[in-house]
Short mmCIF file of C-alpha atoms in Angstrom, two decimals:
data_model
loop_
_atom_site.label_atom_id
_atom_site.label_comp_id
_atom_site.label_asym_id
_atom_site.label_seq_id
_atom_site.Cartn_x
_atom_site.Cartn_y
_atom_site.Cartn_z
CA UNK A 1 0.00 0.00 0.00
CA UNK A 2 2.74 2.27 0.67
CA UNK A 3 4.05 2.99 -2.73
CA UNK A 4 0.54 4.47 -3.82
CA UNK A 5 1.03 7.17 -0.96
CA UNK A 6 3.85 9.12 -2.10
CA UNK A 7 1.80 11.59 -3.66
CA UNK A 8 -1.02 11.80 -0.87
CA UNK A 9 -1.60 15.75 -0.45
CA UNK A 10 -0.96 17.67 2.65
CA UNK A 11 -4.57 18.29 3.50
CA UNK A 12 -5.30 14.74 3.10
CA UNK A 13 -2.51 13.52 5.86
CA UNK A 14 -3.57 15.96 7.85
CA UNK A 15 -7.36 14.46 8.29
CA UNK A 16 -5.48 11.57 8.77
CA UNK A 17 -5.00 11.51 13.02
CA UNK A 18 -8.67 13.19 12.75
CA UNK A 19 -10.08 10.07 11.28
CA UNK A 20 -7.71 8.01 13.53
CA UNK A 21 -9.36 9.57 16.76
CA UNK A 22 -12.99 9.53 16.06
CA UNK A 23 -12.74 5.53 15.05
CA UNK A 24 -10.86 5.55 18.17
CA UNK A 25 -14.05 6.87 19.54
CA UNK A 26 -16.49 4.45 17.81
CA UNK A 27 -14.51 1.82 19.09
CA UNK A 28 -14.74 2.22 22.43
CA UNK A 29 -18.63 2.85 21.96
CA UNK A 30 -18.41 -0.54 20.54
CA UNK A 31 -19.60 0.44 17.14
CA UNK A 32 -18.42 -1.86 14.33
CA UNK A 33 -19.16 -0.85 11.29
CA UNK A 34 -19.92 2.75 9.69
CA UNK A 35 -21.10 4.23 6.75
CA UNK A 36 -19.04 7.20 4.92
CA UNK A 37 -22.41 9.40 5.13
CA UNK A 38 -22.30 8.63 9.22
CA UNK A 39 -18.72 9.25 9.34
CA UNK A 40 -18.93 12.30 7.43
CA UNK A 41 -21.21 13.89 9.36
CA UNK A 42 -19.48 13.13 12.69
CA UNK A 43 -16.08 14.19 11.35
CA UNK A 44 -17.84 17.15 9.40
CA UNK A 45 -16.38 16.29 5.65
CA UNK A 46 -18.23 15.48 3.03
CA UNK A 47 -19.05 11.58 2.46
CA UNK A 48 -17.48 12.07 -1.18
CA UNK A 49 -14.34 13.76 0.47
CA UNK A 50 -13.89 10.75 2.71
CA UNK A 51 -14.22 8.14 -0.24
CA UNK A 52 -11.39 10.60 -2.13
CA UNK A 53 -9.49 10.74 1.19
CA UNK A 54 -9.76 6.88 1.83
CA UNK A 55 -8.97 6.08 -1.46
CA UNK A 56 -5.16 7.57 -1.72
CA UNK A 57 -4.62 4.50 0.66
CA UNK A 58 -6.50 1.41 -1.93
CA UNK A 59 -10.23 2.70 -0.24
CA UNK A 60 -10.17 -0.01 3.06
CA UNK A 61 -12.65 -1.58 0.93
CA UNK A 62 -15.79 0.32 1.99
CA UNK A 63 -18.78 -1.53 0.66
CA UNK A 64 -22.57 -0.95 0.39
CA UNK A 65 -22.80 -1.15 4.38
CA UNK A 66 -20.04 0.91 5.32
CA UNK A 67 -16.38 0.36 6.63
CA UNK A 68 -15.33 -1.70 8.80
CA UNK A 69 -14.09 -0.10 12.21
CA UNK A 70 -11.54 -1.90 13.67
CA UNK A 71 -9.98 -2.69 10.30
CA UNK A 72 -9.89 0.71 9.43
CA UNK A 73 -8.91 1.91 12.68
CA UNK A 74 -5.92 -0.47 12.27
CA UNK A 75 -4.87 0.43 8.60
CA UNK A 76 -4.62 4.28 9.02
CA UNK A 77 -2.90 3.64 12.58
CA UNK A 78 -0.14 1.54 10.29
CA UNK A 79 -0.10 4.60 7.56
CA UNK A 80 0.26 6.82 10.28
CA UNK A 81 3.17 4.49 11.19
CA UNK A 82 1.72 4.49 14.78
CA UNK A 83 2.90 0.68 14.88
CA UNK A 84 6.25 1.30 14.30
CA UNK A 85 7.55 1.70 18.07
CA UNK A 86 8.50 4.98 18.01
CA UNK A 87 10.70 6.31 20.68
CA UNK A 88 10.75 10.17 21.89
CA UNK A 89 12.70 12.52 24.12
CA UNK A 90 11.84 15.53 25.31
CA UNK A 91 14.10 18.60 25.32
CA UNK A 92 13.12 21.19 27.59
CA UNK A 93 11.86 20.40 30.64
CA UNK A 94 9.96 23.31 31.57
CA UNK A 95 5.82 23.71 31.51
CA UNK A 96 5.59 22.88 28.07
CA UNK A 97 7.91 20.00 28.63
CA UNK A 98 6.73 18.40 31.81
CA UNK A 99 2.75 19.20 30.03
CA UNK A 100 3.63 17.26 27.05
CA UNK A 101 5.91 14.62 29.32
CA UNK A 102 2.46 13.46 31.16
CA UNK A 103 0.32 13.48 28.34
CA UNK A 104 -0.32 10.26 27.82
CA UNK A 105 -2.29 10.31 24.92
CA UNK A 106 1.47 10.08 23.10
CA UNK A 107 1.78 6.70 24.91
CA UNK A 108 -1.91 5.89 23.73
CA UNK A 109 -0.77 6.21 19.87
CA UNK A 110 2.47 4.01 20.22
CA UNK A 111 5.22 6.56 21.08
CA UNK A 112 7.35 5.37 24.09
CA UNK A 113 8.98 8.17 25.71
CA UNK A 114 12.30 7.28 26.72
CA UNK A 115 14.34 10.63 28.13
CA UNK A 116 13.97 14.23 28.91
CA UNK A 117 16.59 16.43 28.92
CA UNK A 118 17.39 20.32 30.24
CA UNK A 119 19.79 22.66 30.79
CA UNK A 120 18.67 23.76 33.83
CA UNK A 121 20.63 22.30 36.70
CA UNK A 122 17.56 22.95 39.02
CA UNK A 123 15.46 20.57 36.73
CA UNK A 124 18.02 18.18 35.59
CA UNK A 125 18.08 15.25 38.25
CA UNK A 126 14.05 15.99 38.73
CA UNK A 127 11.77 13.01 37.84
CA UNK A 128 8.93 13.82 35.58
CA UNK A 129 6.39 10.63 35.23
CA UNK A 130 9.15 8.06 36.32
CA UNK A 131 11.63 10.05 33.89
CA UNK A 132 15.06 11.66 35.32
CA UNK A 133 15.64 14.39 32.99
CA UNK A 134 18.82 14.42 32.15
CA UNK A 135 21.69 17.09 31.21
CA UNK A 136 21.28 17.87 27.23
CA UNK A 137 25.24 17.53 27.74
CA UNK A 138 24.39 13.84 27.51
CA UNK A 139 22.37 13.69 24.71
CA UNK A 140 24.95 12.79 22.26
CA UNK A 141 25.93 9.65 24.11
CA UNK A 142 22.03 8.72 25.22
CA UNK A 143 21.49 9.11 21.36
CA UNK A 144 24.65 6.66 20.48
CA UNK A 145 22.79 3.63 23.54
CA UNK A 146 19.45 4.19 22.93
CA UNK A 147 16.94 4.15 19.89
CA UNK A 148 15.94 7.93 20.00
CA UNK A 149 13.29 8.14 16.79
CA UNK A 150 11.63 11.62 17.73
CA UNK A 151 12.97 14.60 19.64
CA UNK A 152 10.04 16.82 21.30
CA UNK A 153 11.53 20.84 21.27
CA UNK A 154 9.48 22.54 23.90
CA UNK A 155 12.62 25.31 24.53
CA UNK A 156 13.38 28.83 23.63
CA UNK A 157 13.64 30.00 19.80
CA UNK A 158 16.94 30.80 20.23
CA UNK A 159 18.28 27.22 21.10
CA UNK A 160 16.18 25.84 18.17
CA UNK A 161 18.26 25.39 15.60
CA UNK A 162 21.28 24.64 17.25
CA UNK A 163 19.27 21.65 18.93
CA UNK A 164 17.70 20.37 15.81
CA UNK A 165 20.99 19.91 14.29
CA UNK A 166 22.76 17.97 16.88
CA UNK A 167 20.04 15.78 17.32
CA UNK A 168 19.89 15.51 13.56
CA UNK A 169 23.96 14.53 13.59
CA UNK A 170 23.10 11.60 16.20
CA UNK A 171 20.58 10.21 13.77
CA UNK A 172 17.22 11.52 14.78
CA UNK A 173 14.30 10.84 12.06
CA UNK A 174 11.54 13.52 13.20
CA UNK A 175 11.34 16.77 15.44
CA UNK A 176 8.25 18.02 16.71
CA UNK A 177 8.87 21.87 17.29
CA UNK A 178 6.96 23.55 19.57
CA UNK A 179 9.05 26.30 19.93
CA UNK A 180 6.93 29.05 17.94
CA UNK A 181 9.56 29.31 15.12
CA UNK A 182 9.92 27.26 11.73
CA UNK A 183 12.60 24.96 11.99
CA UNK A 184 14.00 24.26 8.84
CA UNK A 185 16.95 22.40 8.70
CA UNK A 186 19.12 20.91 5.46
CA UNK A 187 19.09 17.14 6.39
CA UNK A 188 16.41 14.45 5.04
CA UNK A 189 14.22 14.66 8.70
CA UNK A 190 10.62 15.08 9.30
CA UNK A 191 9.68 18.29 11.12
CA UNK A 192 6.31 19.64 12.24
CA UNK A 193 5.83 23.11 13.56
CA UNK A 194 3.02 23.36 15.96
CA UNK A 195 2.34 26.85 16.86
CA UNK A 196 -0.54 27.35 19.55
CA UNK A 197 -1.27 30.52 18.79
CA UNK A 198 -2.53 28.81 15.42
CA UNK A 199 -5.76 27.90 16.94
CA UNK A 200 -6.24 30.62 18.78
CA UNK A 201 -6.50 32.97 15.84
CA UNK A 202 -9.12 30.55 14.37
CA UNK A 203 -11.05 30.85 16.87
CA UNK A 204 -10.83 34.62 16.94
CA UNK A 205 -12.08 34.13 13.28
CA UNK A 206 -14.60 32.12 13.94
CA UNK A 207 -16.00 34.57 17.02
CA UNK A 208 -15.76 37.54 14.87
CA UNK A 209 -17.44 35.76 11.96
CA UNK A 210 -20.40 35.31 14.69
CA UNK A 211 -20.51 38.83 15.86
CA UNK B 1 -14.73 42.96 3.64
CA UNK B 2 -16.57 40.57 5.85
CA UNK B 3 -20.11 39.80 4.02
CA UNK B 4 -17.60 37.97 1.49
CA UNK B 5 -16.04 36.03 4.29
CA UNK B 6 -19.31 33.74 5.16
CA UNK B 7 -18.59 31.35 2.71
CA UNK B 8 -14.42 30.88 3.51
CA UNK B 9 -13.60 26.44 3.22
CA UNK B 10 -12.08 25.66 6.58
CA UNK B 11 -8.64 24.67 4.67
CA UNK B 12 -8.31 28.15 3.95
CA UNK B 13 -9.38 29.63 7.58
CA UNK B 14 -6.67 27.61 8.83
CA UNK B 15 -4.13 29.02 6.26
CA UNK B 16 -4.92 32.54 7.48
CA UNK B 17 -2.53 32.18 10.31
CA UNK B 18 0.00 30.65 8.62
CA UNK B 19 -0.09 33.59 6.28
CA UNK B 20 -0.21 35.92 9.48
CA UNK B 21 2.64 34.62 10.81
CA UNK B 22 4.85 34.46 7.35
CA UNK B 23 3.89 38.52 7.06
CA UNK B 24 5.03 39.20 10.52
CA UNK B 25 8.63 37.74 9.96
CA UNK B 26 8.87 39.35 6.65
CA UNK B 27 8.08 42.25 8.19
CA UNK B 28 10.88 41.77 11.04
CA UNK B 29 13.20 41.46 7.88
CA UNK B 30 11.90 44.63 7.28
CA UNK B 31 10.73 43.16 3.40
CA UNK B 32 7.90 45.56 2.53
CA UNK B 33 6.98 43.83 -0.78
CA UNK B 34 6.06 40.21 -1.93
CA UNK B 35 5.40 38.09 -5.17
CA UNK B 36 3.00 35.84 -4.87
CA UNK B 37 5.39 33.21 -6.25
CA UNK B 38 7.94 34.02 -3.30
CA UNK B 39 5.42 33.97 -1.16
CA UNK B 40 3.88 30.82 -2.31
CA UNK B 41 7.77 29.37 -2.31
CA UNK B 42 8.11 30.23 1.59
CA UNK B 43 4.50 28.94 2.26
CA UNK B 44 4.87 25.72 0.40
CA UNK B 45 1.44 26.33 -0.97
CA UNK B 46 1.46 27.35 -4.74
CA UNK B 47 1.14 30.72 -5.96
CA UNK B 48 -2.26 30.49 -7.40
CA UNK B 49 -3.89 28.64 -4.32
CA UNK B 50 -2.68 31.24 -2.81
CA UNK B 51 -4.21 34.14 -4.67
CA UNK B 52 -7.51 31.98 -4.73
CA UNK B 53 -7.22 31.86 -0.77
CA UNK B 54 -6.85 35.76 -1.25
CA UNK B 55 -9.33 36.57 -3.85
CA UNK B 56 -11.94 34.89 -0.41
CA UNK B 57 -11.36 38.50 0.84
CA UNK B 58 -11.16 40.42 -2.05
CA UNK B 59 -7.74 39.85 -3.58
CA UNK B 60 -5.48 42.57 -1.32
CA UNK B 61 -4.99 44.44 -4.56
CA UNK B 62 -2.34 42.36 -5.77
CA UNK B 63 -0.18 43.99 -8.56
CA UNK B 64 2.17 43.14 -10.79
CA UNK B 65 5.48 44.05 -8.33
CA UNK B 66 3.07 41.94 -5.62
CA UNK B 67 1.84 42.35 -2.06
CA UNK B 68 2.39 44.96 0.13
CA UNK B 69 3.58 43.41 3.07
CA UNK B 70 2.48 45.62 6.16
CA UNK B 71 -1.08 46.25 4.40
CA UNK B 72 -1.48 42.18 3.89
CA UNK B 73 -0.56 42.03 7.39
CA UNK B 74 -2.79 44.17 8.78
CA UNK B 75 -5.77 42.78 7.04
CA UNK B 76 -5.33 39.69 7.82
CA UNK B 77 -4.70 40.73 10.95
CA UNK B 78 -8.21 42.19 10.96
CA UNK B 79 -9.85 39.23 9.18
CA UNK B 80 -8.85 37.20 12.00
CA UNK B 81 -9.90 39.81 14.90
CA UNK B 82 -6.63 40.24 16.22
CA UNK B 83 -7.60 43.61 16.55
CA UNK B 84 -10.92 43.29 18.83
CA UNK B 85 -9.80 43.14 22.22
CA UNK B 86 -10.15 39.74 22.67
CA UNK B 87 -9.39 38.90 26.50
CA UNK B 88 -9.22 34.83 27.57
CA UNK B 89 -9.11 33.52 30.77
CA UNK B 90 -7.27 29.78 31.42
CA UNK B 91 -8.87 27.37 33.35
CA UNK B 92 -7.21 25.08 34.48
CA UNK B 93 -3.55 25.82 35.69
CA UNK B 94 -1.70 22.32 35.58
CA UNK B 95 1.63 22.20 33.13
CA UNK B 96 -0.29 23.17 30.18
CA UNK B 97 -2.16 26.06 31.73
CA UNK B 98 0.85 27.37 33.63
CA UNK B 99 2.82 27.52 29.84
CA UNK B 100 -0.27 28.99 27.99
CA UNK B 101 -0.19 31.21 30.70
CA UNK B 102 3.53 32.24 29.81
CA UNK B 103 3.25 31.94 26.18
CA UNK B 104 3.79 35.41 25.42
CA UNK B 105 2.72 35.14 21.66
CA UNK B 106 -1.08 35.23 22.52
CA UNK B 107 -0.26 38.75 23.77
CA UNK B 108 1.75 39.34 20.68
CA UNK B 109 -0.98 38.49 18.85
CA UNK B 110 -3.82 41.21 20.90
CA UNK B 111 -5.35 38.23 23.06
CA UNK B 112 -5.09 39.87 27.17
CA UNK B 113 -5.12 37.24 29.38
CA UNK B 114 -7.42 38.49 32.38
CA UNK B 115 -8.30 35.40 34.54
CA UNK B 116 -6.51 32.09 36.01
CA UNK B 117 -8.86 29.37 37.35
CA UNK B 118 -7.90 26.27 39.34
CA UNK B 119 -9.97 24.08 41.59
CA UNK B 120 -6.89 23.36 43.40
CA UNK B 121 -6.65 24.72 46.47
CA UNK B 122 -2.33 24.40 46.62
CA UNK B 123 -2.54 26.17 43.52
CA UNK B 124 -5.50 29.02 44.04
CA UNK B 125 -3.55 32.11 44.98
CA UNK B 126 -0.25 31.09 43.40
CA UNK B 127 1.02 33.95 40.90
CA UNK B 128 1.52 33.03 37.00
CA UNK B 129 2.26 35.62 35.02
CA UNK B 130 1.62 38.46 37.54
CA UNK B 131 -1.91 37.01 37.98
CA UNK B 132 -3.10 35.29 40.60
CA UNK B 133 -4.97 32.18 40.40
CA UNK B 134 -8.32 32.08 41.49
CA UNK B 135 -11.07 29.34 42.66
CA UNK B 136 -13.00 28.07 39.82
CA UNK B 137 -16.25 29.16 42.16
CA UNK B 138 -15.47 32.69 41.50
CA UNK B 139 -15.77 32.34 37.64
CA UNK B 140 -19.44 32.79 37.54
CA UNK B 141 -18.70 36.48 39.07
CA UNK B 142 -15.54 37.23 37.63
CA UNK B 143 -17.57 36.63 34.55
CA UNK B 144 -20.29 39.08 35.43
CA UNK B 145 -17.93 42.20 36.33
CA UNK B 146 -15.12 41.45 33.45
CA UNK B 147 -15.27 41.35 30.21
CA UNK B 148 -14.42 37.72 29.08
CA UNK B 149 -14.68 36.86 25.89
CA UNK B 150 -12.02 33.32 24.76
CA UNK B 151 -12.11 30.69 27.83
CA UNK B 152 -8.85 27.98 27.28
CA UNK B 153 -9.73 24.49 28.93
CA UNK B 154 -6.62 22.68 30.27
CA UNK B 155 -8.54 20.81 32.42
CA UNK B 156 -8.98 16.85 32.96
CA UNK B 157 -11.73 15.75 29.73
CA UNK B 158 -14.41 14.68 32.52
CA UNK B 159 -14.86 18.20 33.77
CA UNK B 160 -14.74 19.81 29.92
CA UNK B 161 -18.39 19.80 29.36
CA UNK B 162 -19.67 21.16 32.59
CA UNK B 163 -16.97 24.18 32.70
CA UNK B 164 -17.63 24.72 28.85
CA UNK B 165 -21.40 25.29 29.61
CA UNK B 166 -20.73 27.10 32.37
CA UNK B 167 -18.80 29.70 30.48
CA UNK B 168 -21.32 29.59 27.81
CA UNK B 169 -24.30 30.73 30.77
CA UNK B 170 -21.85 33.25 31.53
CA UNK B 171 -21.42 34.61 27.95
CA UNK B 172 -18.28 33.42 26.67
CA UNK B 173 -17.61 33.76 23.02
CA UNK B 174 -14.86 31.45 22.05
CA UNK B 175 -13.43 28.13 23.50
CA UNK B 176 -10.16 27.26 22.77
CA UNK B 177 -10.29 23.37 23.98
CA UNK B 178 -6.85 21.50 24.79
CA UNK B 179 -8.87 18.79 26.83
CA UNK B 180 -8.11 16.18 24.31
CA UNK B 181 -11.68 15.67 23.87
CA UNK B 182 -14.36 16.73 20.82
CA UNK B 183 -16.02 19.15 22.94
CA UNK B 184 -19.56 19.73 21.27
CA UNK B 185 -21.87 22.91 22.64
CA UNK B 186 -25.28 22.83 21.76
CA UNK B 187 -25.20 27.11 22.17
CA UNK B 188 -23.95 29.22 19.57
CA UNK B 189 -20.25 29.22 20.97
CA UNK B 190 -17.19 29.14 18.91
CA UNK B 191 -15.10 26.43 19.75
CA UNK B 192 -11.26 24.97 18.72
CA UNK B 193 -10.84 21.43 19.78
CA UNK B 194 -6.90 21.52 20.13
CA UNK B 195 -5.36 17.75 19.69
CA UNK B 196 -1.80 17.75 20.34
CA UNK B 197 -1.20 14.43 19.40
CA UNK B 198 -2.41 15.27 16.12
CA UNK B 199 0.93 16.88 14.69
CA UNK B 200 2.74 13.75 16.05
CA UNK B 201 1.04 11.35 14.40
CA UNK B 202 1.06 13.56 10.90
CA UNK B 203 4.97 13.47 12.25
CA UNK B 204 5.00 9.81 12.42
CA UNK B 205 3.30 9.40 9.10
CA UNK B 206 6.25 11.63 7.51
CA UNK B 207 8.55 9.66 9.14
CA UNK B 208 7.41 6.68 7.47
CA UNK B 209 7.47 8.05 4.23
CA UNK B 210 10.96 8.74 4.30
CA UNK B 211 11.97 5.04 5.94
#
């Protein structure tokens, strides 16, 4: 299935963790099968945007009763690579940090956190959901003994870059940057920029489009 | 401007501050004009998608030499009612609350935090920010003698519905939702559902791509 998915566009992979969380949500209500017209309503996409979405990925064989929840629950949870046993460190241990350190929705979707690490020396040694964050002097040699897929950036734009790269030089695969700058940097690694402020200004859209 | 604006796809809502934030470090680089193409180039979104996204608000009067930079600012800036007032009070003031709290880019961006809510009683009266948390049974007349228009959950999902409807009976405008729940309000409330394992997961997907 992979090779079809090269060219999947940007708005499409994005839906992607959306669709992933509300089968999530059927699931646990115990509902097995679904039709696109139910599911579009409940994700709020059109049925015929679904069937386009779904079918960048071979279409999970919807038929005339609908899809089949579990089994595609489980095949956009294995595009999404969520079965791949991802590992993650965090690098900033401050509210951010320690925030994203206990939320364990990360856990839910496969990620295994497996070190934090500050430059504080009033953090380091500090244990943050059975994690002692560590010096970021150490990262380099956690990185060679350990399987480090995914660094988390929750520390100031000015460290950014810097950061990126030497995780990228020990062999890192994907940043998430939450540092409210766009990291770009020159090797072949995944990066997403999450910016909070993002949804706030949608929402200030969406008030004013109200008034 | 905004009797065009009723109609505006969600795809391009949510490009609107993207585009914001693009403008504001041009600006910083004190670049006062911009093709579309260069534009489109930094963005990663092609030129013409992006002068369809414009022509949603009436184009920006796009000439051949391109954008003005400060005057696309500012309207967006406007479009997205960064220039209302807005003032948001945090409930909740755990990890997440305590860095929303400090994240200085919602002031940046005109949003004036007025209000810190906990229902913890080691953390009512703490300071964050220079504001001091407060009981979440003083909401109800904080909201009557301050103006209180954005409420931003970071608060355990089994108490997101109740608090959302209470702000709603209070009045609130906007919620900006990090509960990691699909908070639904029957009332004519804006509302953000912010899920941040969403950007990991598009993260993971990426990262698969590239294996």
């Amino acid at each position: 299935m992979s090779e079809n998915t090269k060219k999947v566009p940007a708005v499409v992979i994005k839906r992607l963790p959306r669709y992933y969380r509300y089968l999530g949500e059927l699931l646990k209500q115990d509902i097995k099968r679904i039709s696109s017209n139910a599911l579009s309503q409940k994700m709020n996409v059109t049925a015929s945007q679904i069937r386009q979405d779904f079918n960048y990925f071979g279409g999970f064989g919807q038929q005339g009763y609908g899809y089949n929840v579990q089994y595609l629950y489980d095949e956009i949870g294995d595009i999404l690579g969520l079965n791949d046993g991802d590992t993650t460190v965090i690098i900033g241990a401050g509210n951010l940090g320690r925030a994203l350190a206990n939320h364990n929705t990360f856990e839910k979707r496969g990620f295994k956190l497996v070190g934090i690490f500050d430059n504080d020396a009033a953090i380091i040694g500090t244990i943050i959901n059975g994690i002692t964050v560590k010096s970021i002097d150490e990262i380099d040699s956690f990185m060679k003994n350990n399987r480090v897929d995914i660094g988390i950036l929750t520390i100031p734009k000015s460290a950014v870059q810097e950061t990126a790269e030497r995780l990228a030089d020990n062999g890192i695969k994907g940043i998430l940057n939450f540092s409210y700058t766009e990291l770009e940097i020159s090797k072949d690694i995944a990066i997403e920029n999450v910016h909070l402020s993002d949804p706030m200004m949608t929402l200030s859209y969406k008030i004013k489009q109200e008034k």
